[in-house]
Amino acid sequence: MIPFILVVIWADVKGEQVKRKCRIFARWYLGERLHYSLAW
């Protein structure tokens, strides 16, 4: 049986990684959109 606290910590770490990826993707996506709008 896996201790519940470890599951919570693991989920939190995974969540942080996902949030970081989303943030990086959002920044890249917005940067691309801005670049294209400026190019026009």
PDB file of N, CA and C in Angstrom:
ATOM      1  N   MET A   1       0.848  -1.198   0.000  1.00  0.00           N
ATOM      2  CA  MET A   1       0.000   0.000   0.000  1.00  0.00           C
ATOM      3  C   MET A   1       0.883   1.248   0.000  1.00  0.00           C
ATOM      4  N   ILE A   2       0.673   2.154  -0.940  1.00  0.00           N
ATOM      5  CA  ILE A   2       1.465   3.384  -1.021  1.00  0.00           C
ATOM      6  C   ILE A   2       0.904   4.393  -0.023  1.00  0.00           C
ATOM      7  N   PRO A   3       1.795   4.982   0.800  1.00  0.00           N
ATOM      8  CA  PRO A   3       1.328   6.013   1.746  1.00  0.00           C
ATOM      9  C   PRO A   3       0.644   7.161   1.002  1.00  0.00           C
ATOM     10  N   PHE A   4      -0.475   7.610   1.551  1.00  0.00           N
ATOM     11  CA  PHE A   4      -1.268   8.652   0.901  1.00  0.00           C
ATOM     12  C   PHE A   4      -0.479   9.932   0.690  1.00  0.00           C
ATOM     13  N   ILE A   5       0.354  10.288   1.694  1.00  0.00           N
ATOM     14  CA  ILE A   5       1.129  11.544   1.613  1.00  0.00           C
ATOM     15  C   ILE A   5       2.088  11.524   0.421  1.00  0.00           C
ATOM     16  N   LEU A   6       2.641  10.348   0.125  1.00  0.00           N
ATOM     17  CA  LEU A   6       3.533  10.248  -1.034  1.00  0.00           C
ATOM     18  C   LEU A   6       2.773  10.464  -2.334  1.00  0.00           C
ATOM     19  N   VAL A   7       1.557   9.945  -2.390  1.00  0.00           N
ATOM     20  CA  VAL A   7       0.714  10.136  -3.578  1.00  0.00           C
ATOM     21  C   VAL A   7       0.420  11.624  -3.755  1.00  0.00           C
ATOM     22  N   VAL A   8       0.098  12.292  -2.645  1.00  0.00           N
ATOM     23  CA  VAL A   8      -0.199  13.731  -2.687  1.00  0.00           C
ATOM     24  C   VAL A   8       1.024  14.512  -3.163  1.00  0.00           C
ATOM     25  N   ILE A   9       2.194  14.199  -2.593  1.00  0.00           N
ATOM     26  CA  ILE A   9       3.433  14.895  -2.978  1.00  0.00           C
ATOM     27  C   ILE A   9       3.743  14.644  -4.457  1.00  0.00           C
ATOM     28  N   TRP A  10       3.612  13.375  -4.884  1.00  0.00           N
ATOM     29  CA  TRP A  10       3.898  13.027  -6.270  1.00  0.00           C
ATOM     30  C   TRP A  10       2.960  13.762  -7.218  1.00  0.00           C
ATOM     31  N   ALA A  11       1.672  13.795  -6.851  1.00  0.00           N
ATOM     32  CA  ALA A  11       0.684  14.487  -7.680  1.00  0.00           C
ATOM     33  C   ALA A  11       1.004  15.977  -7.754  1.00  0.00           C
ATOM     34  N   ASP A  12       1.458  16.536  -6.631  1.00  0.00           N
ATOM     35  CA  ASP A  12       1.801  17.952  -6.581  1.00  0.00           C
ATOM     36  C   ASP A  12       2.998  18.245  -7.481  1.00  0.00           C
ATOM     37  N   VAL A  13       4.007  17.378  -7.421  1.00  0.00           N
ATOM     38  CA  VAL A  13       5.197  17.540  -8.263  1.00  0.00           C
ATOM     39  C   VAL A  13       4.812  17.436  -9.732  1.00  0.00           C
ATOM     40  N   LYS A  14       4.003  16.430 -10.056  1.00  0.00           N
ATOM     41  CA  LYS A  14       3.542  16.256 -11.437  1.00  0.00           C
ATOM     42  C   LYS A  14       2.745  17.478 -11.882  1.00  0.00           C
ATOM     43  N   GLY A  15       1.897  17.972 -10.992  1.00  0.00           N
ATOM     44  CA  GLY A  15       1.098  19.152 -11.296  1.00  0.00           C
ATOM     45  C   GLY A  15       1.971  20.353 -11.600  1.00  0.00           C
ATOM     46  N   GLU A  16       3.043  20.512 -10.823  1.00  0.00           N
ATOM     47  CA  GLU A  16       3.966  21.622 -11.051  1.00  0.00           C
ATOM     48  C   GLU A  16       4.615  21.502 -12.428  1.00  0.00           C
ATOM     49  N   GLN A  17       5.019  20.291 -12.777  1.00  0.00           N
ATOM     50  CA  GLN A  17       5.650  20.072 -14.083  1.00  0.00           C
ATOM     51  C   GLN A  17       4.679  20.394 -15.211  1.00  0.00           C
ATOM     52  N   VAL A  18       3.433  19.969 -15.038  1.00  0.00           N
ATOM     53  CA  VAL A  18       2.406  20.233 -16.060  1.00  0.00           C
ATOM     54  C   VAL A  18       2.160  21.730 -16.179  1.00  0.00           C
ATOM     55  N   LYS A  19       2.056  22.411 -15.017  1.00  0.00           N
ATOM     56  CA  LYS A  19       1.828  23.860 -15.037  1.00  0.00           C
ATOM     57  C   LYS A  19       2.977  24.581 -15.714  1.00  0.00           C
ATOM     58  N   ARG A  20       4.204  24.128 -15.437  1.00  0.00           N
ATOM     59  CA  ARG A  20       5.375  24.756 -16.042  1.00  0.00           C
ATOM     60  C   ARG A  20       5.351  24.568 -17.555  1.00  0.00           C
ATOM     61  N   LYS A  21       5.012  23.349 -17.996  1.00  0.00           N
ATOM     62  CA  LYS A  21       4.926  23.092 -19.438  1.00  0.00           C
ATOM     63  C   LYS A  21       3.858  23.959 -20.084  1.00  0.00           C
ATOM     64  N   CYS A  22       2.705  24.066 -19.411  1.00  0.00           N
ATOM     65  CA  CYS A  22       1.619  24.887 -19.935  1.00  0.00           C
ATOM     66  C   CYS A  22       2.038  26.342 -20.037  1.00  0.00           C
ATOM     67  N   ARG A  23       2.760  26.807 -19.017  1.00  0.00           N
ATOM     68  CA  ARG A  23       3.202  28.194 -18.998  1.00  0.00           C
ATOM     69  C   ARG A  23       4.189  28.446 -20.139  1.00  0.00           C
ATOM     70  N   ILE A  24       5.122  27.517 -20.330  1.00  0.00           N
ATOM     71  CA  ILE A  24       6.106  27.651 -21.411  1.00  0.00           C
ATOM     72  C   ILE A  24       5.398  27.634 -22.769  1.00  0.00           C
ATOM     73  N   PHE A  25       4.430  26.701 -22.909  1.00  0.00           N
ATOM     74  CA  PHE A  25       3.697  26.600 -24.165  1.00  0.00           C
ATOM     75  C   PHE A  25       2.885  27.863 -24.423  1.00  0.00           C
ATOM     76  N   ALA A  26       2.229  28.368 -23.369  1.00  0.00           N
ATOM     77  CA  ALA A  26       1.412  29.573 -23.518  1.00  0.00           C
ATOM     78  C   ALA A  26       2.278  30.758 -23.930  1.00  0.00           C
ATOM     79  N   ARG A  27       3.451  30.887 -23.291  1.00  0.00           N
ATOM     80  CA  ARG A  27       4.353  31.994 -23.615  1.00  0.00           C
ATOM     81  C   ARG A  27       4.832  31.877 -25.058  1.00  0.00           C
ATOM     82  N   TRP A  28       5.178  30.650 -25.485  1.00  0.00           N
ATOM     83  CA  TRP A  28       5.633  30.435 -26.851  1.00  0.00           C
ATOM     84  C   TRP A  28       4.509  30.742 -27.843  1.00  0.00           C
ATOM     85  N   TYR A  29       3.302  30.232 -27.516  1.00  0.00           N
ATOM     86  CA  TYR A  29       2.152  30.421 -28.402  1.00  0.00           C
ATOM     87  C   TYR A  29       1.812  31.903 -28.548  1.00  0.00           C
ATOM     88  N   LEU A  30       1.768  32.622 -27.421  1.00  0.00           N
ATOM     89  CA  LEU A  30       1.458  34.051 -27.468  1.00  0.00           C
ATOM     90  C   LEU A  30       2.553  34.808 -28.215  1.00  0.00           C
ATOM     91  N   GLY A  31       3.793  34.401 -28.003  1.00  0.00           N
ATOM     92  CA  GLY A  31       4.911  35.035 -28.692  1.00  0.00           C
ATOM     93  C   GLY A  31       4.803  34.846 -30.198  1.00  0.00           C
ATOM     94  N   GLU A  32       4.421  33.636 -30.609  1.00  0.00           N
ATOM     95  CA  GLU A  32       4.242  33.349 -32.032  1.00  0.00           C
ATOM     96  C   GLU A  32       3.108  34.188 -32.614  1.00  0.00           C
ATOM     97  N   ARG A  33       1.995  34.248 -31.908  1.00  0.00           N
ATOM     98  CA  ARG A  33       0.848  35.018 -32.380  1.00  0.00           C
ATOM     99  C   ARG A  33       1.217  36.500 -32.514  1.00  0.00           C
ATOM    100  N   LEU A  34       1.935  37.006 -31.517  1.00  0.00           N
ATOM    101  CA  LEU A  34       2.347  38.404 -31.516  1.00  0.00           C
ATOM    102  C   LEU A  34       3.285  38.663 -32.692  1.00  0.00           C
ATOM    103  N   HIS A  35       4.204  37.725 -32.922  1.00  0.00           N
ATOM    104  CA  HIS A  35       5.160  37.842 -34.012  1.00  0.00           C
ATOM    105  C   HIS A  35       4.433  37.914 -35.354  1.00  0.00           C
ATOM    106  N   TYR A  36       3.438  37.033 -35.534  1.00  0.00           N
ATOM    107  CA  TYR A  36       2.693  37.020 -36.792  1.00  0.00           C
ATOM    108  C   TYR A  36       1.874  38.290 -36.982  1.00  0.00           C
ATOM    109  N   SER A  37       1.262  38.761 -35.896  1.00  0.00           N
ATOM    110  CA  SER A  37       0.437  39.965 -36.016  1.00  0.00           C
ATOM    111  C   SER A  37       1.314  41.184 -36.321  1.00  0.00           C
ATOM    112  N   LEU A  38       2.527  41.186 -35.776  1.00  0.00           N
ATOM    113  CA  LEU A  38       3.446  42.292 -36.057  1.00  0.00           C
ATOM    114  C   LEU A  38       3.980  42.195 -37.484  1.00  0.00           C
ATOM    115  N   ALA A  39       4.135  40.956 -37.973  1.00  0.00           N
ATOM    116  CA  ALA A  39       4.636  40.751 -39.331  1.00  0.00           C
ATOM    117  C   ALA A  39       3.634  41.286 -40.356  1.00  0.00           C
ATOM    118  N   TRP A  40       2.337  41.156 -40.036  1.00  0.00           N
ATOM    119  CA  TRP A  40       1.319  41.716 -40.909  1.00  0.00           C
ATOM    120  C   TRP A  40       1.340  43.207 -40.731  1.00  0.00           C
TER     121      TRP A  40
END
